[in-house]
Each structure stands twice: as structure tokens, then as C-alpha cells.
Short mmCIF file of C-alpha atoms in Angstrom, two decimals:
data_model
loop_
_atom_site.label_atom_id
_atom_site.label_comp_id
_atom_site.label_asym_id
_atom_site.label_seq_id
_atom_site.Cartn_x
_atom_site.Cartn_y
_atom_site.Cartn_z
CA MET A 1 -50.23 62.53 -25.68
CA ALA A 2 -53.04 64.69 -24.33
CA ALA A 3 -52.97 68.41 -24.75
CA PRO A 4 -50.78 70.54 -22.28
CA ILE A 5 -52.18 71.96 -19.05
CA GLU A 6 -52.31 75.77 -19.02
CA PHE A 7 -50.83 77.32 -15.90
CA TYR A 8 -51.35 81.03 -15.11
CA PHE A 9 -49.57 82.73 -12.25
CA ASP A 10 -48.89 86.36 -11.10
CA PHE A 11 -45.54 87.23 -9.64
CA SER A 12 -46.97 88.97 -6.70
CA SER A 13 -49.04 85.93 -5.67
CA PRO A 14 -47.90 83.73 -2.87
CA TYR A 15 -50.31 80.93 -3.89
CA GLY A 16 -49.01 81.32 -7.56
CA TYR A 17 -45.51 80.81 -6.22
CA MET A 18 -46.45 77.77 -4.09
CA ALA A 19 -48.40 76.15 -7.06
CA SER A 20 -45.39 76.81 -9.34
CA THR A 21 -43.29 74.40 -7.10
CA ARG A 22 -45.77 71.63 -7.73
CA ILE A 23 -47.62 71.88 -11.00
CA ASP A 24 -45.10 70.27 -13.35
CA ALA A 25 -44.53 67.18 -11.09
CA LEU A 26 -48.26 66.83 -10.68
CA ALA A 27 -48.77 66.93 -14.41
CA ALA A 28 -45.90 64.60 -15.23
CA LYS A 29 -47.43 61.93 -12.98
CA TYR A 30 -50.23 61.75 -15.57
CA GLY A 31 -48.03 62.10 -18.65
CA ARG A 32 -49.05 65.85 -19.15
CA GLU A 33 -46.81 68.87 -20.17
CA VAL A 34 -47.63 72.24 -18.60
CA ARG A 35 -47.55 75.60 -20.45
CA TRP A 36 -46.61 78.36 -18.17
CA HIS A 37 -48.18 81.86 -18.53
CA PRO A 38 -47.07 84.84 -16.56
CA PHE A 39 -50.30 86.73 -15.66
CA LEU A 40 -51.10 90.13 -14.51
CA LEU A 41 -53.64 90.15 -11.85
CA GLY A 42 -53.91 93.95 -12.08
CA ALA A 43 -55.50 93.54 -15.51
CA ALA A 44 -58.15 90.98 -14.03
CA PHE A 45 -58.88 93.33 -11.05
CA LYS A 46 -59.62 96.10 -13.56
CA VAL A 47 -62.24 94.00 -15.36
CA MET A 48 -63.65 92.72 -12.01
CA GLY A 49 -63.82 96.15 -10.42
CA VAL A 50 -62.12 95.03 -7.28
CA PRO A 51 -58.87 95.86 -5.43
CA SER A 52 -56.16 93.20 -4.69
CA MET A 53 -57.04 91.06 -1.72
CA ALA A 54 -53.78 91.97 -0.34
CA VAL A 55 -55.19 95.37 0.39
CA GLN A 56 -58.74 94.58 1.30
CA PRO A 57 -59.70 95.06 4.97
CA LEU A 58 -60.38 91.66 6.80
CA LYS A 59 -59.33 89.53 3.83
CA SER A 60 -55.84 90.94 3.76
CA ASP A 61 -55.18 89.93 7.39
CA TYR A 62 -56.68 86.45 6.77
CA SER A 63 -54.69 85.95 3.63
CA ARG A 64 -51.40 86.83 5.21
CA ARG A 65 -52.06 84.21 7.95
CA ASP A 66 -53.26 81.74 5.28
CA PHE A 67 -50.15 82.26 2.97
CA GLU A 68 -47.90 81.21 5.92
CA ARG A 69 -50.05 78.45 7.14
CA SER A 70 -50.35 77.00 3.54
CA ALA A 71 -46.63 77.27 3.11
CA ARG A 72 -46.04 75.29 6.38
CA LEU A 73 -48.52 72.68 5.44
CA TYR A 74 -47.14 72.13 2.07
CA GLY A 75 -43.49 72.44 3.37
CA ILE A 76 -42.64 75.24 1.06
CA PRO A 77 -40.08 77.91 2.15
CA TYR A 78 -41.94 81.25 2.31
CA GLN A 79 -41.92 84.55 4.01
CA LEU A 80 -44.04 87.67 3.18
CA PRO A 81 -41.74 90.20 1.36
CA LYS A 82 -41.41 93.62 2.86
CA ASP A 83 -42.62 95.12 -0.52
CA PHE A 84 -46.10 93.43 -1.04
CA PRO A 85 -47.97 93.50 -3.22
CA ILE A 86 -45.99 94.49 -6.23
CA SER A 87 -46.61 95.06 -9.92
CA ALA A 88 -45.79 91.80 -11.74
CA LEU A 89 -45.03 93.67 -15.01
CA ALA A 90 -41.16 93.47 -14.99
CA PRO A 91 -40.68 89.85 -14.07
CA ALA A 92 -43.61 88.87 -16.33
CA ARG A 93 -41.94 90.55 -19.23
CA ALA A 94 -38.50 88.81 -18.48
CA VAL A 95 -40.29 85.40 -18.30
CA THR A 96 -42.30 86.06 -21.39
CA TRP A 97 -38.96 86.74 -23.22
CA ALA A 98 -37.28 83.52 -21.70
CA LEU A 99 -40.32 81.37 -22.49
CA ARG A 100 -40.24 82.41 -26.15
CA SER A 101 -36.80 80.91 -26.59
CA ASP A 102 -37.17 77.91 -24.45
CA SER A 103 -39.86 76.60 -22.08
CA ALA A 104 -37.47 75.05 -19.56
CA LYS A 105 -35.44 78.33 -19.36
CA GLY A 106 -38.62 80.35 -18.73
CA LYS A 107 -39.60 77.98 -16.07
CA ALA A 108 -36.11 78.16 -14.32
CA LEU A 109 -36.20 82.00 -14.43
CA THR A 110 -39.72 81.90 -12.88
CA ALA A 111 -38.46 79.71 -10.08
CA ALA A 112 -35.50 82.02 -9.50
CA LEU A 113 -37.63 85.14 -9.42
CA TYR A 114 -40.26 83.62 -7.17
CA ARG A 115 -37.68 82.40 -4.73
CA SER A 116 -35.95 85.67 -4.66
CA TYR A 117 -39.22 87.48 -3.85
CA PHE A 118 -40.89 84.96 -1.57
CA VAL A 119 -37.86 83.52 0.26
CA ASP A 120 -35.17 86.21 0.04
CA GLY A 121 -37.51 89.26 0.08
CA ILE A 122 -36.01 90.89 -3.00
CA ASN A 123 -38.51 93.35 -4.74
CA ILE A 124 -38.90 91.75 -8.17
CA GLY A 125 -41.23 94.60 -9.19
CA ASP A 126 -37.94 96.48 -9.78
CA ALA A 127 -36.69 95.66 -13.40
CA ALA A 128 -32.95 96.12 -12.19
CA ASN A 129 -33.43 93.37 -9.65
CA VAL A 130 -35.07 91.15 -12.25
CA VAL A 131 -32.02 91.39 -14.39
CA SER A 132 -29.57 90.68 -11.59
CA ILE A 133 -31.55 87.71 -10.51
CA ALA A 134 -31.56 86.42 -14.05
CA ALA A 135 -27.83 86.93 -14.33
CA LYS A 136 -27.30 84.93 -11.22
CA ALA A 137 -29.48 82.13 -12.59
CA GLY A 138 -27.15 81.97 -15.65
CA PHE A 139 -28.80 84.32 -18.22
CA ASP A 140 -26.98 86.98 -19.96
CA ALA A 141 -27.85 90.27 -18.21
CA ALA A 142 -27.72 92.29 -21.42
CA ALA A 143 -29.94 89.92 -23.32
CA VAL A 144 -32.56 89.88 -20.42
CA GLU A 145 -32.62 93.57 -20.30
CA ALA A 146 -32.95 93.87 -24.02
CA GLY A 147 -35.70 91.28 -24.10
CA MET A 148 -37.63 93.05 -21.42
CA ALA A 149 -37.54 96.26 -23.43
CA ASP A 150 -38.44 94.50 -26.73
CA PRO A 151 -41.74 95.71 -28.06
CA VAL A 152 -42.40 92.25 -29.47
CA VAL A 153 -42.10 90.75 -25.91
CA LYS A 154 -44.21 93.45 -24.43
CA GLU A 155 -46.86 92.83 -26.97
CA ALA A 156 -46.63 89.01 -26.49
CA LEU A 157 -47.36 89.43 -22.86
CA LYS A 158 -50.32 91.78 -23.35
CA THR A 159 -51.82 89.49 -25.99
CA ASP A 160 -51.36 86.52 -23.65
CA VAL A 161 -52.94 88.30 -20.73
CA GLU A 162 -55.83 89.28 -22.82
CA ALA A 163 -56.33 85.86 -24.21
CA ALA A 164 -56.31 84.56 -20.68
CA LEU A 165 -58.98 87.19 -19.58
CA ALA A 166 -61.08 86.01 -22.62
CA LYS A 167 -60.78 82.39 -21.34
CA GLY A 168 -62.08 83.61 -17.94
CA VAL A 169 -58.71 83.55 -16.00
CA PHE A 170 -58.90 86.06 -13.14
CA GLY A 171 -56.67 84.66 -10.37
CA SER A 172 -53.40 83.16 -9.52
CA PRO A 173 -52.76 80.26 -9.61
CA PHE A 174 -55.28 79.44 -12.41
CA VAL A 175 -55.17 76.12 -14.20
CA ILE A 176 -57.03 75.04 -17.24
CA VAL A 177 -57.15 71.21 -18.09
CA ASP A 178 -58.97 70.09 -21.15
CA GLY A 179 -60.87 73.33 -21.13
CA GLU A 180 -61.84 73.01 -17.40
CA PRO A 181 -60.86 75.96 -15.20
CA PHE A 182 -59.47 75.61 -11.72
CA TRP A 183 -58.77 78.67 -9.49
CA GLY A 184 -56.50 78.48 -6.48
CA MET A 185 -53.77 76.51 -4.89
CA ASP A 186 -56.50 74.63 -3.06
CA ARG A 187 -57.85 73.42 -6.33
CA LEU A 188 -54.69 71.37 -7.23
CA ASP A 189 -56.29 68.31 -5.63
CA GLN A 190 -59.18 68.59 -8.03
CA VAL A 191 -56.72 69.21 -10.89
CA GLU A 192 -55.11 65.83 -9.87
CA ARG A 193 -58.41 64.07 -9.65
CA TRP A 194 -59.24 65.29 -13.13
CA LEU A 195 -56.08 64.09 -14.60
CA LYS A 196 -56.43 60.70 -12.93
CA GLU A 197 -60.11 59.97 -13.40
CA GLY A 198 -61.38 62.44 -16.05
CA PRO A 199 -64.34 64.85 -15.80
CA PHE A 200 -66.36 65.07 -12.59
CA MET B 1 -64.46 68.87 26.54
CA ALA B 2 -62.73 71.41 24.21
CA ALA B 3 -64.37 74.64 23.34
CA PRO B 4 -67.11 74.58 20.58
CA ILE B 5 -66.22 75.37 17.00
CA GLU B 6 -67.67 78.63 15.66
CA PHE B 7 -69.40 78.26 12.24
CA TYR B 8 -70.52 81.37 10.24
CA PHE B 9 -72.65 81.13 7.13
CA ASP B 10 -74.63 83.47 4.90
CA PHE B 11 -77.95 82.23 3.51
CA SER B 12 -77.06 83.41 -0.04
CA SER B 13 -73.84 81.37 -0.08
CA PRO B 14 -73.81 78.01 -1.88
CA TYR B 15 -70.53 77.07 -0.09
CA GLY B 16 -72.10 77.97 3.30
CA TYR B 17 -74.97 75.68 2.47
CA MET B 18 -72.59 72.81 1.52
CA ALA B 19 -70.56 73.32 4.65
CA SER B 20 -73.65 73.32 6.84
CA THR B 21 -74.32 69.71 5.67
CA ARG B 22 -70.99 68.48 6.94
CA ILE B 23 -69.69 70.72 9.81
CA ASP B 24 -71.43 68.98 12.81
CA ALA B 25 -70.54 65.44 11.73
CA LEU B 26 -66.92 66.57 11.17
CA ALA B 27 -66.83 68.25 14.69
CA ALA B 28 -68.50 65.32 16.37
CA LYS B 29 -65.87 62.90 15.12
CA TYR B 30 -63.38 64.74 17.35
CA GLY B 31 -65.89 65.27 20.27
CA ARG B 32 -66.62 68.92 19.52
CA GLU B 33 -69.81 70.90 19.45
CA VAL B 34 -70.52 73.59 16.80
CA ARG B 35 -71.97 77.02 17.51
CA TRP B 36 -73.82 78.18 14.45
CA HIS B 37 -73.93 81.90 13.47
CA PRO B 38 -76.04 83.33 10.56
CA PHE B 39 -73.79 85.85 9.11
CA LEU B 40 -74.45 88.82 6.65
CA LEU B 41 -71.94 88.90 3.91
CA GLY B 42 -73.27 92.21 2.87
CA ALA B 43 -71.90 93.76 6.07
CA ALA B 44 -68.48 92.28 5.33
CA PHE B 45 -68.48 93.47 1.66
CA LYS B 46 -69.17 96.92 3.04
CA VAL B 47 -66.11 96.87 5.19
CA MET B 48 -63.96 95.31 2.53
CA GLY B 49 -65.22 97.76 -0.21
CA VAL B 50 -66.08 95.01 -2.65
CA PRO B 51 -69.17 93.64 -4.37
CA SER B 52 -70.40 90.14 -3.94
CA MET B 53 -68.45 87.66 -6.16
CA ALA B 54 -71.73 86.58 -7.56
CA VAL B 55 -71.82 89.90 -9.48
CA GLN B 56 -68.10 90.29 -10.37
CA PRO B 57 -67.29 89.84 -13.97
CA LEU B 58 -65.17 86.70 -14.56
CA LYS B 59 -65.32 85.41 -11.00
CA SER B 60 -69.16 85.19 -11.23
CA ASP B 61 -68.98 82.84 -14.23
CA TYR B 62 -66.29 80.73 -12.66
CA SER B 63 -68.01 80.54 -9.29
CA ARG B 64 -71.31 79.41 -10.85
CA ARG B 65 -69.41 76.60 -12.36
CA ASP B 66 -67.43 75.83 -9.24
CA PHE B 67 -70.71 75.65 -7.12
CA GLU B 68 -71.99 72.94 -9.42
CA ARG B 69 -68.71 71.11 -9.48
CA SER B 70 -68.27 71.16 -5.80
CA ALA B 71 -71.77 69.93 -5.16
CA ARG B 72 -71.25 67.06 -7.53
CA LEU B 73 -67.96 66.30 -5.94
CA TYR B 74 -69.30 66.32 -2.45
CA GLY B 75 -72.52 64.53 -3.41
CA ILE B 76 -74.72 67.35 -2.12
CA PRO B 77 -78.06 68.11 -4.05
CA TYR B 78 -77.71 71.65 -5.43
CA GLN B 79 -79.02 73.99 -8.20
CA LEU B 80 -78.48 77.60 -8.56
CA PRO B 81 -81.69 79.50 -7.58
CA LYS B 82 -83.32 81.74 -10.07
CA ASP B 83 -83.13 84.56 -7.55
CA PHE B 84 -79.39 84.80 -6.77
CA PRO B 85 -77.82 86.38 -4.79
CA ILE B 86 -80.35 87.49 -2.21
CA SER B 87 -80.29 89.35 0.98
CA ALA B 88 -79.91 86.99 3.90
CA LEU B 89 -81.52 89.25 6.40
CA ALA B 90 -84.95 87.55 6.71
CA PRO B 91 -83.69 83.97 7.07
CA ALA B 92 -80.82 85.10 9.33
CA ARG B 93 -83.34 86.70 11.71
CA ALA B 94 -85.46 83.71 11.73
CA VAL B 95 -82.65 81.44 12.65
CA THR B 96 -81.24 83.89 15.16
CA TRP B 97 -84.61 83.71 16.89
CA ALA B 98 -84.76 79.82 16.70
CA LEU B 99 -81.15 79.50 17.98
CA ARG B 100 -81.93 81.56 21.02
CA SER B 101 -84.43 79.05 22.24
CA ASP B 102 -82.76 75.84 21.12
CA SER B 103 -79.51 75.18 19.25
CA ALA B 104 -80.85 72.01 17.58
CA LYS B 105 -84.00 73.82 16.42
CA GLY B 106 -81.96 76.68 14.91
CA LYS B 107 -79.90 74.10 12.93
CA ALA B 108 -82.94 72.31 11.73
CA LEU B 109 -84.58 75.55 10.55
CA THR B 110 -81.27 76.53 8.78
CA ALA B 111 -81.17 73.11 7.08
CA ALA B 112 -84.89 73.63 5.92
CA LEU B 113 -84.17 77.15 4.68
CA TYR B 114 -80.92 76.15 2.78
CA ARG B 115 -82.69 73.19 1.18
CA SER B 116 -85.61 75.34 0.07
CA TYR B 117 -83.30 77.79 -1.51
CA PHE B 118 -80.55 75.62 -3.03
CA VAL B 119 -82.61 72.50 -3.85
CA ASP B 120 -86.19 73.83 -4.41
CA GLY B 121 -85.23 77.30 -5.68
CA ILE B 122 -87.56 79.20 -3.37
CA ASN B 123 -86.54 82.76 -2.64
CA ILE B 124 -85.71 82.80 1.11
CA GLY B 125 -84.77 86.45 0.94
CA ASP B 126 -88.66 86.96 1.15
CA ALA B 127 -89.83 86.89 4.78
CA ALA B 128 -93.20 85.40 3.92
CA ASN B 129 -91.44 82.34 2.32
CA VAL B 130 -89.23 82.10 5.34
CA VAL B 131 -92.23 81.81 7.51
CA SER B 132 -94.05 79.14 5.38
CA ILE B 133 -90.78 77.02 5.22
CA ALA B 134 -90.48 77.23 8.95
CA ALA B 135 -94.07 76.23 9.42
CA LYS B 136 -93.54 73.26 7.13
CA ALA B 137 -90.52 72.33 9.32
CA GLY B 138 -92.73 72.14 12.38
CA PHE B 139 -92.44 75.65 13.76
CA ASP B 140 -95.48 77.86 14.70
CA ALA B 141 -95.89 80.29 11.91
CA ALA B 142 -97.03 83.18 14.19
CA ALA B 143 -94.13 82.57 16.64
CA VAL B 144 -91.66 82.72 13.76
CA GLU B 145 -93.15 85.80 12.45
CA ALA B 146 -93.12 87.49 15.76
CA GLY B 147 -89.61 86.32 16.42
CA MET B 148 -88.38 87.78 13.18
CA ALA B 149 -89.90 91.16 13.96
CA ASP B 150 -88.73 91.15 17.65
CA PRO B 151 -86.29 94.11 18.26
CA VAL B 152 -84.34 91.91 20.65
CA VAL B 153 -83.78 89.30 17.99
CA LYS B 154 -82.79 92.00 15.37
CA GLU B 155 -80.39 93.52 17.78
CA ALA B 156 -78.96 90.07 18.72
CA LEU B 157 -78.23 89.32 14.98
CA LYS B 158 -76.60 92.73 14.55
CA THR B 159 -74.50 92.28 17.61
CA ASP B 160 -73.39 88.79 16.46
CA VAL B 161 -72.56 89.99 13.01
CA GLU B 162 -70.47 93.00 14.36
CA ALA B 163 -68.66 90.58 16.82
CA ALA B 164 -67.88 88.36 13.91
CA LEU B 165 -66.42 91.21 11.88
CA ALA B 166 -64.32 92.16 14.87
CA LYS B 167 -62.95 88.54 14.95
CA GLY B 168 -62.07 88.94 11.19
CA VAL B 169 -64.99 86.91 9.82
CA PHE B 170 -65.58 88.14 6.15
CA GLY B 171 -66.73 85.05 4.18
CA SER B 172 -69.02 82.05 4.11
CA PRO B 173 -68.40 79.49 5.33
CA PHE B 174 -66.06 80.73 8.02
CA VAL B 175 -64.88 78.47 10.89
CA ILE B 176 -62.93 79.38 13.91
CA VAL B 177 -61.42 76.55 15.90
CA ASP B 178 -59.40 77.40 19.00
CA GLY B 179 -58.98 80.92 17.80
CA GLU B 180 -57.74 79.78 14.37
CA PRO B 181 -59.69 81.15 11.33
CA PHE B 182 -60.52 78.98 8.30
CA TRP B 183 -62.39 80.47 5.35
CA GLY B 184 -64.09 78.45 2.64
CA MET B 185 -65.58 75.03 2.02
CA ASP B 186 -62.17 73.93 0.75
CA ARG B 187 -60.73 74.59 4.17
CA LEU B 188 -62.70 71.88 5.91
CA ASP B 189 -59.90 69.39 5.30
CA GLN B 190 -57.58 71.73 7.28
CA VAL B 191 -60.29 72.13 9.90
CA GLU B 192 -60.28 68.33 10.23
CA ARG B 193 -56.54 68.25 10.31
CA TRP B 194 -56.52 70.74 13.12
CA LEU B 195 -59.16 68.89 15.13
CA LYS B 196 -57.26 65.58 14.70
CA GLU B 197 -53.66 66.68 15.16
CA GLY B 198 -53.83 70.29 16.64
CA PRO B 199 -52.03 73.42 15.42
CA PHE B 200 -49.95 73.36 12.21
#
């Protein structure tokens, strides 16, 4: 079986959320697994010397409109949260913890967090909200809380983000297939083409 | 007949070049005309407070790879010019001049300039090169040169770029259809969907 696809996403990213609802099914069609990586866009913006597009004049208005239009087009429930953008650190730590014990659990927790943020409007930048969302999704609240505070987990996230930057990851979603980088929800068609027909 | 589509492009933009080879045929399929607007990304970057992606760490490497991959995918001749990025002011003035006398001539001059830059590698940021490319494309060299220096033409470009910014244009290519904005070569599929089926 071919190597897994690497999938990077930031918890403050609407396009990352949308891609997370599709990437596993897309990969499975071509017999591929997907390795999920919570990413921190803030770290990339620092290297790039730019602010988040969510706060850039002109682009921010357009992107808000495009988030909604994309969600309608793909049939994905979505509404812009009141608190936007947020720091993805707390949910990224929780998911890093969950992924370390079980990939499927990490993905399930990601889905619960993304839904809570982009459908229910709950601020997942707040660690207490992350814990209660995880508890509702069937995780042990105390274990999640301890996991998020564990220096090993914190370091694992930091190391993974640095490794991602070193591979050239700078956006969300960002997909690497057989070493080939694809940035953006609107590159999933090209990811599928690559999986189906190989390099182009 | 429905209102024309507005098409904005910057002469330093590979995606703008690629879109310029397709937008008229796409619109014609649905009985639409296209109004072309040379745009100055530099003016947008100033408002947004960001540098060109061509010089941003991480994004610049990715975008160079994506330019080539996109060109291969769409079957459009392309190679990254030695001088990149450039100021689009000189070619934008020449095309503003040409468009004012005749829309078809303005589009033909745009095509000649884009090809010279993204296929032949000639620096079209240089006004003398713009004039010689225009001459080879059948324009009168002295008339082009006078047009580029004409204060009325300079002012017309400035006014059009300001009007574009006021409408929210910030990228290249940027297309407005029936008031709906679409940014990027990878939104032409959505532009087509809009033309075919209306709002979504």
C-alpha cells in the first residue's frame, strides 16, 4: 500500500474545516490512509511576515464571502463564528494528545471541535471549551485536560509544526501526497487527480 | 444581453496570464462579453499591508511550483521569467491606452505582452520593451509611446485601479460577474457555474 497522505489543518481555518470533512473519503477511494496534523498558522505567518488573511483589508471581506459560498457549494454546514480568528493552540494540543493514542480518536475529536466552532459558534480557542467538547464526544475530561498540559504533548505539537514548516507547509488545508504539496480546499480536485493518475 | 463580465489582471501575475487565455472563450459560451482591466497588484498590497506572495518565504517557493503545475495542467505555455516579479505600470499604461481606442486591440496587446513575458522571458516592466513588443504586434511605436506618456491615459489607469479597489478587487485574476466577486485562476470553474446556472 502506498504511503499515507499528510493533511495539515489549523483550527481557525474554515477551509481546513471543510477539507477535513472530505479528505479521508477522498483518500480511501484510492486506497490511501491520511495522517492528520493540527497545524498553527500563526507560526507560518511569523515566518512569512504577513498577518492572517482574516484581518487583511479587502481580502478579509472577500474571504468571509468565499467561506460561505464554498460551504454552500460543497453542502457543508458552516457559519462564521462570532470569535474569529482564534488561536488554534488549545484545540491543537488536545488533538495532538488524542492522535498519539489513537488516530481515529484524534480525527473524531477534530471533527467535534471543528463542528462546535464552525457550526455551533463555540470559541474553541478557550481551553475549557475544548475540554467540555471533548467530554461530550466521549473523552474523559480529566484525561484531556492532563493531556493538553503534558509537556510531552506540547513539545510533540511544536516539533510537528516545525517539521511542517521545514517541508514548506504554510496554509490550511495543506496536503502532501508522495512529496507533492497542494495548498487549499480548491486543490482537492488536483489531489484526487494525482491519486488517480499519478504525477502531472 | 446580460452585462459584461469584469476581468482584472496584473502583468506580473502568472495566474492572470493563464486566466487571460481562457476568460473570453468561457464568457462567450454563455453569450457574455468581457471588459478587461489592467490592474496594479502593488496598489492592493499597499492597502492590505502585505508584500507580494512572490517574495514571501514559504509561499513564494510553493507558488513557483504551482505556477508551473497549473500551466502544465491547463496546457498553457509558461516559464518563470528571469525578472520576476516586476512593476506592471508600463504594460498597464500601454494597454489602458489601447483599450480606450478599441477593446479588441487592447486584448491583443495584452496577449502579446503576457506571451513576451511568460513565454519569451522579456522584461515587460521596461517601457522600451513594451513599445517594441507593441510594434511587433502591429501597433505604431510612436503612438504607443505617446499613449503611455499621455496624462489622460495615466489618470484613466489610476482611476480604474482605484475603482477596482473600491469594489474589493485585490488579486489577479479577479472576475466580477453580476456583482459577484471571484478571485483566482482556480475560481474560473465557479465563474462558469455562475454563468451557466446563476447564483449559488
